[in-house]
Amino acid sequence: MCGIVGYLGTAPAAPVLIDGLEKLEYRGYDSAGIALMSEGKLAVVRRKGRVAELAFARTMQGDLGIGHTRWATHGAPCERNAHPHRCGKICLVHNGIIENAASLRAACEARGEAFSSDTDSEVAAHLIDGLYRKEGDLLRAVKGAAGQLVGSYAFAVLAEGERQIVCARMHSPLIVAEGADGVFAASDLAAVQAEGRTAYVLEDGDFARLTDGGVELFDGALSPVAREAVPLGCEEPAPDAGAFRHFMRKEIDEVPQAVQNSIPDLSKPEFSDLCKVLCQTQYLHIVACGTAYHSGLCMKHAAELFARVPTQVSIASEYRYADPIVPPRTLTIAVSQSGETADTLAAAQLAKEKGSRLLAVTNVAHSSLTRLADFVLPTHAGREVGVAATKSFNAQLAVLYALAARLALARGRRAPTLAGLPTLAEETLVRCGRIGAWTPYFQGARSVFFLGRGADRCAALEGSLKLKEISYLPSEGYAAGELKHGTLALVDNATPVVALACDRALADKTMNAVHEVYARGAPVFLVTPFEELYHAREVTASVLLPRCEPAFSPILSVIPLQLLAYHVSLALGRDPDKPRNLAKSVTVE
Ligand code: M6R
């Protein structure tokens, strides 16, 4: 992933770059660095860890520079692998993965070139340096090097002594912008804070040159090209955790609002084209990753139950290489909070190539996914800062369940209402006040199971992902009925089990699994809307949810699981907002 920034203008560059990097930390926080040019001379500073480690560099001289916050792909997260990378007069920052780096590096080394890092990115610096020495033209050198690279990249490149930044984009997001006091490059609009700004989104294969004269855009043949300007002032104000200790906790609190804001009114004229397609749709294919994949699983359950539309849910990284069968009248739904997940974008692109219409469900209005899609149903969760997805999951469910209901209506079937869900989510939060008391059972756990059947199983998968990503506890979401077919062997008194029983038709069957694990000493925690189960004797603790349409219950039942993960993370001394090894936006394969 990684985040990159560049600035050239009249203001001191260091604070602009560091402030920008702080906004991009959601893309990775293994190391950070900036390069500044002052009186034609380059100075590079890099640190392992977070952008805050660069605070000392705020006063560095220079009104031209580039910066980077890293999510390690090639090479350990340490200072020598931190960007910017330098070779001769060339200095660059890179977001992406260069897949043929090993062979390119071997060729450079065979020519006697020495490398100072283990990264794929340094290879690009060497290639550009070689071409720049020959041609003396930075833009052409970057283009020449880009032509040799396989993989993904967003580059911002400096040449010592030259007052320009050259950028290139291939499968990694990159915007450039003109403001009153300079020109900018960044992985994301949020990193550019400039009065009177116009921003342009580069397309794959594009190059850009930033100078005191402004921004010039070029296509892959270096012919000048115009790209659509992003509307100004469309980004949200800088997020603030307010009275909360962590963004994640605040974002869980915002679930009811996110659900309320996201339920679309599909009877509005703006959705009439989409609704026409829904009427003709015979198959739904959903492609997504991580939490968004789990919301896809929840949607499958609802769409098949209410609308009887066969629905296939695929992990995007599998779908993209599986040569999927896409029958006529398939609607593909790509679900992605960020709208920038590389695997989801590739899967969505493939579905389109195979003749499917594409519907994007995303939280980011100007994302790559919205540009690719035929239709967009936005989630209005608001900016989500915590790396662990919380309110965006509930917001995705609000959109997808509304779609399932609309599909059902189009087929003359019962279409359940979502109207009460925001209030029920509020009530759920109130009822979850004592979830923190469950944490002692998890602190010493060897592993954790989340069990459920039907829609409960989908929520169990998401609860398990939440716990493992922010507590680092091994955890599995499992079909309650499947446990006895082998996995039960793992259960003992150091294996807490969280069971979900939100569908009365399946609850007693799930309780069989509860009895089986309880009998083997496991502490059992139950999430249910049914009083009689809430008071069951063979559970360690329970939370009583308000009742809702069973197929929609994950929108509520995930809330105690999000809170549980948060409290366990804190109890184990982790940082729930920035768990190790992860990043909010996964723009590499
Ligand atoms: O931005 P996306 O929704 O496409 O991201 C997909 C996953 O990377 C994301 O949901 C990830 O699994 C979260 N960290 C889960 O909390």
Coordinates of C-alpha atoms and ligand atoms in Angstrom, one line a residue:
M1 CA 0.0 0.0 0.0
C2 CA 2.0 3.0 1.3
G3 CA 1.1 6.6 0.9
I4 CA 3.1 9.1 -1.1
V5 CA 3.1 12.9 -1.2
G6 CA 4.9 15.6 -3.2
Y7 CA 4.9 19.4 -2.9
L8 CA 6.5 22.3 -4.8
G9 CA 5.6 25.8 -4.0
T10 CA 6.1 28.9 -2.0
A11 CA 5.5 27.4 1.5
P12 CA 8.1 25.5 3.6
A13 CA 7.7 21.9 2.2
A14 CA 8.5 19.9 5.3
P15 CA 5.3 20.7 7.3
V16 CA 3.1 20.3 4.1
L17 CA 4.7 16.9 3.5
I18 CA 4.5 15.6 7.1
D19 CA 0.9 16.8 7.5
G20 CA 0.0 15.1 4.3
L21 CA 1.7 11.9 5.4
E22 CA -0.3 12.0 8.7
K23 CA -3.4 11.9 6.6
L24 CA -2.1 8.9 4.6
E25 CA -1.0 6.9 7.6
Y26 CA -4.1 4.7 7.1
R27 CA -2.2 3.3 4.1
G28 CA 0.7 2.0 6.3
Y29 CA 2.8 3.0 9.2
D30 CA 5.9 0.8 9.1
S31 CA 8.3 3.7 8.4
A32 CA 8.2 7.2 7.1
G33 CA 10.5 9.6 5.3
I34 CA 10.8 12.8 3.4
A35 CA 13.2 14.3 0.9
L36 CA 13.6 18.1 0.6
M37 CA 15.4 20.2 -1.9
S38 CA 16.9 23.4 -0.7
E39 CA 19.2 25.5 -3.0
G40 CA 19.3 22.7 -5.4
K41 CA 20.6 20.2 -2.8
L42 CA 18.6 17.1 -1.7
A43 CA 18.4 16.0 1.9
V44 CA 16.6 12.8 2.9
V45 CA 15.4 11.8 6.4
R46 CA 13.8 8.5 7.2
R47 CA 12.6 6.7 10.3
K48 CA 11.2 3.3 11.3
G49 CA 7.7 3.6 12.7
R50 CA 5.0 6.2 12.4
V51 CA 5.0 9.6 10.8
A52 CA 5.2 11.2 14.2
E53 CA 8.9 10.0 14.2
L54 CA 9.5 12.7 11.6
A55 CA 8.4 15.6 13.9
F56 CA 12.0 16.7 14.2
A57 CA 12.1 17.3 10.4
R58 CA 9.4 19.9 10.4
T59 CA 11.9 22.8 10.4
M60 CA 14.0 21.4 7.6
Q61 CA 14.7 23.8 4.8
G62 CA 13.2 23.5 1.3
D63 CA 10.1 24.4 -0.7
L64 CA 10.1 21.3 -2.9
G65 CA 10.0 17.7 -1.6
I66 CA 8.4 14.2 -1.6
G67 CA 7.3 12.0 1.3
H68 CA 6.3 8.4 2.1
T69 CA 4.6 6.3 4.7
R70 CA 5.3 2.6 4.2
W71 CA 3.5 -0.7 4.4
A72 CA 6.3 -3.1 3.9
T73 CA 6.1 -5.5 0.9
H74 CA 9.7 -6.1 0.0
G75 CA 12.2 -5.9 2.9
A76 CA 11.7 -5.6 6.6
P77 CA 10.1 -2.5 8.1
C78 CA 13.3 -0.7 9.1
E79 CA 15.1 2.5 8.3
R80 CA 17.2 1.2 5.4
N81 CA 14.1 0.1 3.6
A82 CA 12.2 3.3 4.3
H83 CA 11.5 5.7 1.4
P84 CA 12.5 8.0 -0.2
H85 CA 15.1 6.0 -2.1
R86 CA 18.0 7.6 -3.7
C87 CA 20.3 6.7 -6.6
G88 CA 22.6 9.3 -8.1
K89 CA 20.7 12.5 -8.5
I90 CA 17.4 10.6 -8.5
C91 CA 15.2 10.4 -5.4
L92 CA 11.8 8.7 -5.4
V93 CA 8.8 7.5 -3.3
H94 CA 6.8 4.5 -4.5
N95 CA 3.4 3.0 -3.7
G96 CA 2.8 -0.4 -5.2
I97 CA 4.7 -3.6 -6.0
I98 CA 7.2 -4.1 -8.8
E99 CA 6.8 -7.8 -9.6
N100 CA 9.9 -8.1 -11.8
A101 CA 12.1 -6.4 -9.3
A102 CA 14.3 -9.4 -8.7
S103 CA 15.4 -9.8 -12.4
L104 CA 15.8 -6.0 -12.8
R105 CA 17.9 -5.8 -9.7
A106 CA 20.1 -8.7 -10.8
A107 CA 20.7 -6.9 -14.1
C108 CA 21.6 -3.6 -12.3
E109 CA 23.9 -5.5 -9.9
A110 CA 25.5 -7.3 -12.9
R111 CA 26.4 -3.8 -14.2
G112 CA 28.1 -3.1 -10.8
E113 CA 25.3 -1.0 -9.3
A114 CA 25.1 -1.2 -5.5
F115 CA 21.8 -1.3 -3.6
S116 CA 21.3 0.1 -0.2
S117 CA 17.9 -1.5 0.6
D118 CA 16.0 -4.7 0.1
T119 CA 13.0 -3.0 -1.5
D120 CA 11.6 -3.4 -5.0
S121 CA 11.2 0.4 -5.2
E122 CA 15.0 1.1 -5.2
V123 CA 15.1 -0.8 -8.5
A124 CA 13.0 2.0 -10.1
A125 CA 15.4 4.6 -8.7
H126 CA 18.3 2.8 -10.4
L127 CA 16.5 2.5 -13.7
I128 CA 15.5 6.1 -13.7
D129 CA 19.0 7.2 -12.7
G130 CA 20.5 5.3 -15.6
L131 CA 18.1 6.8 -18.2
Y132 CA 18.4 10.3 -16.7
R133 CA 22.1 10.2 -17.0
K134 CA 21.8 9.4 -20.7
E135 CA 18.9 11.7 -21.6
G136 CA 19.0 14.4 -19.0
D137 CA 15.2 14.6 -19.1
L138 CA 13.4 13.4 -16.0
L139 CA 10.0 12.9 -17.5
R140 CA 11.4 10.8 -20.3
A141 CA 13.6 8.9 -17.8
V142 CA 10.6 8.0 -15.6
K143 CA 8.6 6.9 -18.7
G144 CA 11.5 4.8 -19.9
A145 CA 11.8 3.1 -16.5
A146 CA 8.1 2.6 -16.2
G147 CA 8.1 0.8 -19.4
Q148 CA 10.4 -1.9 -17.9
L149 CA 8.3 -2.4 -14.8
V150 CA 5.7 -5.1 -14.2
G151 CA 3.3 -4.6 -11.4
S152 CA 1.8 -1.6 -9.7
Y153 CA 3.1 1.9 -9.0
A154 CA 2.5 5.4 -8.1
F155 CA 5.7 7.3 -8.1
A156 CA 6.8 10.8 -7.2
V157 CA 10.3 11.5 -8.4
L158 CA 12.9 14.3 -7.9
A159 CA 16.2 14.9 -9.6
E160 CA 18.7 16.9 -7.6
G161 CA 19.0 20.4 -8.8
E162 CA 15.8 20.4 -10.8
R163 CA 12.7 22.3 -9.7
Q164 CA 10.1 19.7 -10.7
I165 CA 8.4 16.6 -9.5
V166 CA 7.5 13.8 -12.0
C167 CA 4.8 11.4 -11.2
A168 CA 3.6 8.1 -12.8
R169 CA 0.6 5.9 -12.1
M170 CA -0.1 2.2 -12.8
H171 CA -2.7 0.4 -10.7
S172 CA -2.0 2.5 -7.6
P173 CA -4.0 5.6 -6.8
L174 CA -2.5 9.0 -7.4
I175 CA -3.8 12.6 -7.6
V176 CA -2.1 15.8 -8.5
A177 CA -3.4 19.2 -7.5
E178 CA -2.9 22.9 -8.0
G179 CA -3.4 25.3 -5.1
A180 CA -2.8 29.0 -4.4
D181 CA 0.7 28.3 -2.9
G182 CA 1.9 25.4 -4.9
V183 CA 1.4 22.1 -6.7
F184 CA 0.8 18.8 -4.9
A185 CA 0.9 15.0 -5.5
A186 CA -0.6 12.5 -3.2
S187 CA -2.1 9.0 -2.9
D188 CA -5.4 10.5 -1.8
L189 CA -7.1 13.9 -1.9
A190 CA -7.3 14.0 1.9
A191 CA -3.5 14.6 2.0
V192 CA -3.7 17.8 0.1
Q193 CA -4.7 20.8 2.1
A194 CA -4.6 23.8 -0.2
E195 CA -6.7 26.9 -0.7
G196 CA -8.3 27.2 -4.1
R197 CA -7.3 23.8 -5.1
T198 CA -8.0 21.9 -8.3
A199 CA -7.2 18.2 -8.3
Y200 CA -6.9 15.7 -11.1
V201 CA -7.0 11.9 -10.8
L202 CA -4.3 10.2 -12.9
E203 CA -5.4 7.2 -14.9
D204 CA -3.3 4.1 -15.3
G205 CA -0.4 4.7 -17.6
D206 CA -0.5 8.5 -17.0
F207 CA 2.4 10.7 -16.1
A208 CA 2.4 14.2 -14.6
R209 CA 5.0 17.0 -14.3
L210 CA 4.7 19.5 -11.4
T211 CA 6.5 22.8 -11.7
D212 CA 6.1 26.4 -10.6
G213 CA 4.0 26.8 -13.8
G214 CA 1.4 24.2 -12.5
V215 CA 0.5 20.7 -13.3
E216 CA 0.9 19.1 -16.7
L217 CA -0.7 15.7 -17.5
F218 CA 0.5 13.2 -20.1
D219 CA -0.8 9.9 -21.4
G220 CA 1.4 6.8 -21.8
A221 CA 2.9 8.2 -25.1
L222 CA 3.7 11.5 -23.2
S223 CA 1.1 13.4 -25.2
P224 CA -0.6 16.1 -23.1
V225 CA -3.9 14.9 -21.9
A226 CA -6.8 16.3 -19.9
R227 CA -8.2 14.5 -16.9
E228 CA -11.4 15.3 -15.1
A229 CA -11.0 17.7 -12.3
V230 CA -12.3 16.5 -8.9
P231 CA -14.8 18.9 -7.4
L232 CA -13.4 21.1 -4.7
G233 CA -14.4 20.9 -1.1
C234 CA -15.8 17.3 -1.5
E235 CA -13.6 15.9 1.2
E236 CA -14.7 15.7 4.8
P237 CA -13.1 17.7 7.6
A238 CA -10.1 16.1 9.4
P239 CA -11.4 13.3 11.7
D240 CA -11.3 13.8 15.4
A241 CA -11.8 11.0 18.0
G242 CA -13.4 13.6 20.3
A243 CA -14.1 12.3 23.8
F244 CA -13.2 8.7 22.7
R245 CA -9.9 7.1 23.4
H246 CA -9.8 5.6 20.0
F247 CA -11.3 6.1 16.6
M248 CA -12.5 2.5 16.5
R249 CA -14.6 3.0 19.7
K250 CA -16.0 6.3 18.3
E251 CA -16.8 4.6 15.0
I252 CA -18.7 1.8 16.7
D253 CA -20.7 4.5 18.4
E254 CA -21.5 5.9 15.0
V255 CA -23.0 2.7 13.7
P256 CA -26.7 3.8 14.1
Q257 CA -26.0 7.0 12.2
A258 CA -24.1 5.2 9.5
V259 CA -27.0 2.8 9.1
Q260 CA -29.6 5.6 9.1
N261 CA -27.6 7.6 6.5
S262 CA -26.9 4.6 4.2
I263 CA -30.3 3.0 3.8
P264 CA -31.1 4.1 0.2
D265 CA -34.5 5.1 -1.0
L266 CA -34.5 3.0 -4.2
S267 CA -37.8 4.4 -5.3
K268 CA -36.1 7.7 -6.1
P269 CA -35.8 8.6 -9.9
E270 CA -32.0 8.6 -9.6
F271 CA -32.1 4.8 -9.1
S272 CA -34.5 4.1 -11.9
D273 CA -31.9 2.7 -14.3
L274 CA -30.5 0.5 -11.6
C275 CA -34.0 -0.7 -10.7
K276 CA -34.6 -1.6 -14.3
V277 CA -31.4 -3.7 -14.3
L278 CA -32.6 -5.3 -11.0
C279 CA -35.8 -6.3 -12.6
Q280 CA -33.9 -8.2 -15.3
T281 CA -31.2 -9.6 -13.0
Q282 CA -31.1 -13.4 -12.8
Y283 CA -27.8 -13.9 -10.9
L284 CA -26.0 -11.8 -8.4
H285 CA -22.2 -12.1 -8.1
I286 CA -20.5 -10.3 -5.2
V287 CA -16.8 -9.6 -5.2
A288 CA -15.0 -8.2 -2.1
C289 CA -12.3 -8.7 0.4
G290 CA -12.1 -8.9 4.2
T291 CA -15.0 -7.3 6.0
A292 CA -16.6 -6.3 2.8
Y293 CA -16.6 -10.0 1.8
H294 CA -18.5 -10.8 5.0
S295 CA -21.1 -8.2 4.1
G296 CA -21.4 -10.0 0.8
L297 CA -22.1 -13.2 2.6
C298 CA -24.8 -11.5 4.6
M299 CA -26.3 -10.2 1.4
K300 CA -26.3 -13.6 -0.2
H301 CA -28.4 -14.9 2.7
A302 CA -30.9 -12.1 2.4
A303 CA -31.1 -12.0 -1.4
E304 CA -31.6 -15.7 -1.7
L305 CA -34.1 -15.8 1.1
F306 CA -36.3 -12.8 0.1
A307 CA -35.8 -12.5 -3.7
R308 CA -34.7 -16.1 -4.5
V309 CA -32.0 -14.7 -6.7
P310 CA -29.0 -17.2 -6.8
T311 CA -26.1 -15.3 -5.4
Q312 CA -22.4 -16.1 -5.5
V313 CA -20.0 -14.4 -3.2
S314 CA -16.3 -14.5 -4.1
I315 CA -13.1 -13.4 -2.4
A316 CA -11.9 -10.9 -5.0
S317 CA -8.3 -12.2 -5.1
E318 CA -9.6 -15.6 -6.0
Y319 CA -12.2 -14.5 -8.5
R320 CA -9.8 -12.5 -10.5
Y321 CA -7.7 -15.6 -11.4
A322 CA -10.5 -18.1 -11.5
D323 CA -11.8 -17.5 -15.0
P324 CA -15.3 -17.1 -13.5
I325 CA -18.4 -18.1 -15.3
V326 CA -20.6 -15.0 -15.7
P327 CA -24.0 -15.9 -17.2
P328 CA -26.1 -13.4 -19.1
R329 CA -28.2 -11.1 -16.8
T330 CA -25.7 -11.3 -14.0
L331 CA -25.3 -8.2 -11.9
T332 CA -21.9 -8.0 -10.2
I333 CA -21.7 -6.1 -6.9
A334 CA -18.3 -4.9 -5.8
V335 CA -18.3 -4.0 -2.2
S336 CA -15.4 -1.9 -0.8
Q337 CA -15.2 0.7 1.9
S338 CA -12.2 2.4 0.3
G339 CA -13.1 1.8 -3.3
E340 CA -9.4 1.3 -3.9
T341 CA -8.8 -2.3 -3.0
A342 CA -6.6 -3.7 -5.8
D343 CA -8.1 -7.2 -5.8
T344 CA -11.7 -5.9 -5.7
L345 CA -11.0 -3.5 -8.6
A346 CA -9.4 -6.2 -10.7
A347 CA -12.3 -8.6 -10.0
A348 CA -14.8 -5.9 -10.8
Q349 CA -13.0 -5.1 -14.1
L350 CA -13.0 -8.7 -15.0
A351 CA -16.7 -9.1 -14.4
K352 CA -17.4 -6.1 -16.7
E353 CA -15.1 -7.6 -19.4
K354 CA -17.2 -10.8 -19.1
G355 CA -20.4 -8.8 -19.9
S356 CA -21.8 -8.2 -16.4
R357 CA -23.2 -4.9 -15.3
L358 CA -21.3 -3.6 -12.3
L359 CA -22.7 -2.0 -9.1
A360 CA -20.3 -0.5 -6.7
V361 CA -21.1 -0.3 -3.0
T362 CA -18.5 2.0 -1.5
N363 CA -17.9 4.6 1.1
V364 CA -15.6 6.9 -1.0
A365 CA -17.4 9.0 -3.6
H366 CA -14.3 9.6 -5.9
S367 CA -12.7 6.2 -5.7
S368 CA -11.4 4.1 -8.5
L369 CA -14.4 1.7 -8.0
T370 CA -17.0 4.4 -8.5
R371 CA -15.3 5.4 -11.7
L372 CA -15.3 1.8 -13.0
A373 CA -18.9 1.0 -12.0
D374 CA -22.1 1.3 -14.1
F375 CA -24.1 2.1 -10.9
V376 CA -23.1 3.3 -7.5
L377 CA -24.9 2.8 -4.2
P378 CA -22.9 4.8 -1.7
T379 CA -22.5 4.0 1.9
H380 CA -22.7 7.1 4.0
A381 CA -20.7 5.8 7.0
G382 CA -18.5 8.9 7.1
R383 CA -14.8 8.6 7.1
E384 CA -13.6 5.5 8.9
V385 CA -10.1 6.0 10.5
G386 CA -9.7 2.8 12.5
V387 CA -8.0 0.1 10.4
A388 CA -10.6 -2.4 11.6
A389 CA -13.8 -1.8 9.6
T390 CA -16.7 -1.3 11.9
K391 CA -19.4 1.2 11.0
S392 CA -18.6 0.7 7.3
F393 CA -19.7 -2.9 7.6
N394 CA -23.1 -2.0 9.1
A395 CA -23.5 0.7 6.4
Q396 CA -22.7 -1.9 3.7
L397 CA -25.4 -4.1 5.2
A398 CA -27.9 -1.3 5.1
V399 CA -27.3 -0.8 1.4
L400 CA -27.2 -4.4 0.5
Y401 CA -30.3 -5.4 2.6
A402 CA -32.2 -2.5 0.9
L403 CA -31.1 -4.0 -2.4
A404 CA -32.3 -7.4 -1.4
A405 CA -35.6 -6.0 -0.4
R406 CA -35.9 -4.1 -3.7
L407 CA -35.1 -7.3 -5.6
A408 CA -37.8 -9.2 -3.7
L409 CA -40.3 -6.5 -4.5
A410 CA -39.4 -6.7 -8.2
R411 CA -40.3 -10.4 -8.0
G412 CA -43.5 -9.8 -6.2
R413 CA -42.2 -11.3 -3.0
R414 CA -42.3 -10.1 0.6
A415 CA -39.9 -7.2 1.0
P416 CA -39.0 -6.6 4.7
T417 CA -38.5 -3.1 5.8
L418 CA -35.2 -1.7 7.2
A419 CA -36.9 1.3 8.7
G420 CA -36.4 0.4 12.4
L421 CA -32.8 -0.7 12.1
P422 CA -31.0 2.5 13.1
T423 CA -33.1 2.7 16.3
L424 CA -32.4 -0.9 17.0
A425 CA -28.7 -0.3 16.5
E426 CA -28.9 2.5 19.1
E427 CA -30.6 0.1 21.5
T428 CA -28.0 -2.6 20.9
L429 CA -25.2 -0.2 21.8
V430 CA -27.0 0.5 25.1
R431 CA -27.4 -3.2 25.8
C432 CA -23.8 -3.9 25.2
G433 CA -22.6 -1.8 28.1
R434 CA -21.1 -4.8 29.9
I435 CA -19.2 -6.5 27.1
G436 CA -16.0 -5.2 28.5
A437 CA -16.5 -7.5 31.5
W438 CA -16.0 -10.5 29.2
T439 CA -12.4 -9.6 28.4
P440 CA -10.7 -11.6 31.3
Y441 CA -11.8 -14.8 29.6
F442 CA -10.1 -13.8 26.4
Q443 CA -6.8 -12.4 27.8
G444 CA -5.3 -15.8 28.4
A445 CA -7.1 -17.6 25.6
R446 CA -5.2 -19.9 23.3
S447 CA -7.8 -19.4 20.5
V448 CA -11.3 -18.2 20.1
F449 CA -14.3 -19.6 18.2
F450 CA -17.3 -17.6 16.9
L451 CA -20.2 -19.9 16.0
G452 CA -23.5 -19.4 14.2
R453 CA -25.8 -20.8 11.6
G454 CA -27.2 -19.0 8.5
A455 CA -26.9 -15.2 8.9
D456 CA -25.4 -15.8 12.3
R457 CA -22.5 -17.6 10.7
C458 CA -21.8 -14.6 8.5
A459 CA -21.7 -12.3 11.5
A460 CA -19.5 -14.9 13.3
L461 CA -17.0 -14.7 10.5
E462 CA -16.8 -10.9 10.8
G463 CA -16.6 -11.0 14.6
S464 CA -13.7 -13.4 14.4
L465 CA -11.9 -11.2 11.8
K466 CA -12.3 -8.2 14.1
L467 CA -10.9 -10.0 17.1
K468 CA -7.9 -11.4 15.3
E469 CA -6.9 -8.3 13.5
I470 CA -6.8 -6.0 16.6
S471 CA -6.0 -8.4 19.4
Y472 CA -3.7 -10.8 17.5
L473 CA -5.5 -13.8 19.1
P474 CA -6.0 -16.8 16.8
S475 CA -9.7 -17.0 16.1
E476 CA -12.1 -18.7 13.8
G477 CA -15.6 -18.0 12.7
Y478 CA -17.3 -21.4 12.2
A479 CA -20.6 -23.0 11.2
A480 CA -22.0 -24.1 14.5
G481 CA -23.1 -27.5 13.1
E482 CA -19.7 -28.2 11.5
L483 CA -17.7 -28.0 14.7
K484 CA -18.3 -31.6 15.7
H485 CA -16.7 -32.8 12.4
G486 CA -13.2 -32.3 13.7
T487 CA -12.6 -28.8 15.0
L488 CA -14.2 -29.6 18.4
A489 CA -10.9 -31.3 19.2
L490 CA -9.4 -27.8 19.6
V491 CA -11.9 -26.7 22.3
D492 CA -10.9 -26.7 26.0
N493 CA -11.2 -24.3 28.9
A494 CA -8.7 -21.9 27.3
T495 CA -10.9 -21.6 24.2
P496 CA -13.7 -19.0 24.7
V497 CA -16.6 -19.5 22.3
V498 CA -18.9 -16.7 21.2
A499 CA -22.2 -18.1 19.9
L500 CA -24.8 -16.2 17.9
A501 CA -28.4 -17.3 18.0
C502 CA -30.5 -14.6 16.3
D503 CA -32.8 -16.7 14.1
R504 CA -35.4 -18.6 16.2
A505 CA -35.6 -21.3 13.5
L506 CA -32.0 -22.2 13.9
A507 CA -31.3 -21.1 17.5
D508 CA -31.9 -24.4 19.2
K509 CA -29.6 -26.1 16.7
T510 CA -26.9 -23.5 17.5
M511 CA -27.5 -24.2 21.2
N512 CA -26.6 -27.8 20.7
A513 CA -23.1 -26.6 19.8
V514 CA -23.1 -24.3 22.8
H515 CA -23.8 -27.3 25.1
E516 CA -21.1 -29.3 23.4
V517 CA -18.4 -26.7 23.9
Y518 CA -19.6 -25.8 27.4
A519 CA -19.4 -29.5 28.4
R520 CA -15.8 -29.5 27.4
G521 CA -15.0 -26.6 29.6
A522 CA -15.1 -23.7 27.2
P523 CA -16.3 -20.3 28.5
V524 CA -19.4 -19.5 26.3
F525 CA -20.7 -16.1 25.4
L526 CA -24.1 -15.8 23.8
V527 CA -25.5 -13.1 21.5
T528 CA -29.2 -13.5 21.1
P529 CA -32.5 -11.6 21.0
F530 CA -34.3 -14.5 22.8
E531 CA -35.0 -14.1 26.6
E532 CA -35.1 -17.9 27.1
L533 CA -31.7 -18.4 25.6
Y534 CA -30.3 -15.3 27.3
H535 CA -31.0 -16.9 30.7
A536 CA -29.7 -20.3 29.6
R537 CA -27.6 -22.0 32.3
E538 CA -24.9 -23.3 30.1
V539 CA -23.4 -20.0 29.1
T540 CA -20.8 -17.8 30.9
A541 CA -22.4 -14.5 29.9
S542 CA -24.9 -13.2 27.4
V543 CA -26.1 -10.1 25.7
L544 CA -29.7 -9.7 24.8
L545 CA -30.2 -7.9 21.5
P546 CA -33.4 -6.2 20.4
R547 CA -35.4 -8.3 17.9
C548 CA -35.3 -7.7 14.2
E549 CA -35.9 -9.5 10.9
P550 CA -33.6 -12.5 11.4
A551 CA -31.9 -12.2 8.0
F552 CA -31.0 -8.6 8.9
S553 CA -29.7 -9.5 12.4
P554 CA -26.0 -9.3 11.5
I555 CA -26.4 -5.5 11.3
L556 CA -27.1 -5.6 15.1
S557 CA -25.3 -8.8 16.3
V558 CA -22.0 -7.6 14.9
I559 CA -22.0 -4.7 17.3
P560 CA -21.2 -6.7 20.5
L561 CA -18.5 -8.5 18.5
Q562 CA -16.9 -5.2 17.4
L563 CA -17.0 -4.0 21.0
L564 CA -15.6 -7.3 22.3
A565 CA -12.7 -7.1 19.9
Y566 CA -12.0 -3.5 21.0
H567 CA -12.0 -4.3 24.7
V568 CA -9.8 -7.4 24.3
S569 CA -7.4 -5.4 22.2
L570 CA -7.1 -2.8 24.9
A571 CA -6.8 -5.4 27.6
L572 CA -3.9 -7.0 25.7
G573 CA -2.2 -3.6 25.3
R574 CA -2.6 -3.4 21.5
D575 CA -3.4 -0.3 19.5
P576 CA -6.9 -1.0 18.1
D577 CA -6.7 1.9 15.6
K578 CA -3.4 0.8 14.0
P579 CA -2.9 -2.9 14.4
R580 CA 0.5 -4.3 13.4
N581 CA 1.2 -5.3 9.8
L582 CA -2.1 -3.9 8.5
A583 CA -3.3 -0.9 6.6
K584 CA -6.7 0.6 5.9
S585 CA -6.5 0.6 2.1
V586 CA -5.0 -2.4 0.4
T587 CA -3.9 -1.2 -3.0
V588 CA -1.5 -4.0 -3.8
E589 CA -2.1 -7.6 -4.6
Ligands
M6R1 O1 -11.7 -1.0 1.5 P1 -12.2 -2.3 1.4 O2 -13.6 -2.5 2.0 O3 -12.2 -2.9 0.0 O4 -11.2 -3.2 2.3 C1 -11.3 -4.6 2.3 C2 -10.5 -5.2 3.4 O5 -9.2 -4.9 3.2 C3 -11.0 -4.7 4.8 O6 -12.3 -4.9 5.0 C4 -10.1 -5.3 5.9 O7 -10.4 -6.7 5.9 C5 -10.4 -4.7 7.2 N1 -9.2 -4.4 7.9 C6 -11.2 -5.5 8.1 O8 -11.5 -4.9 9.3

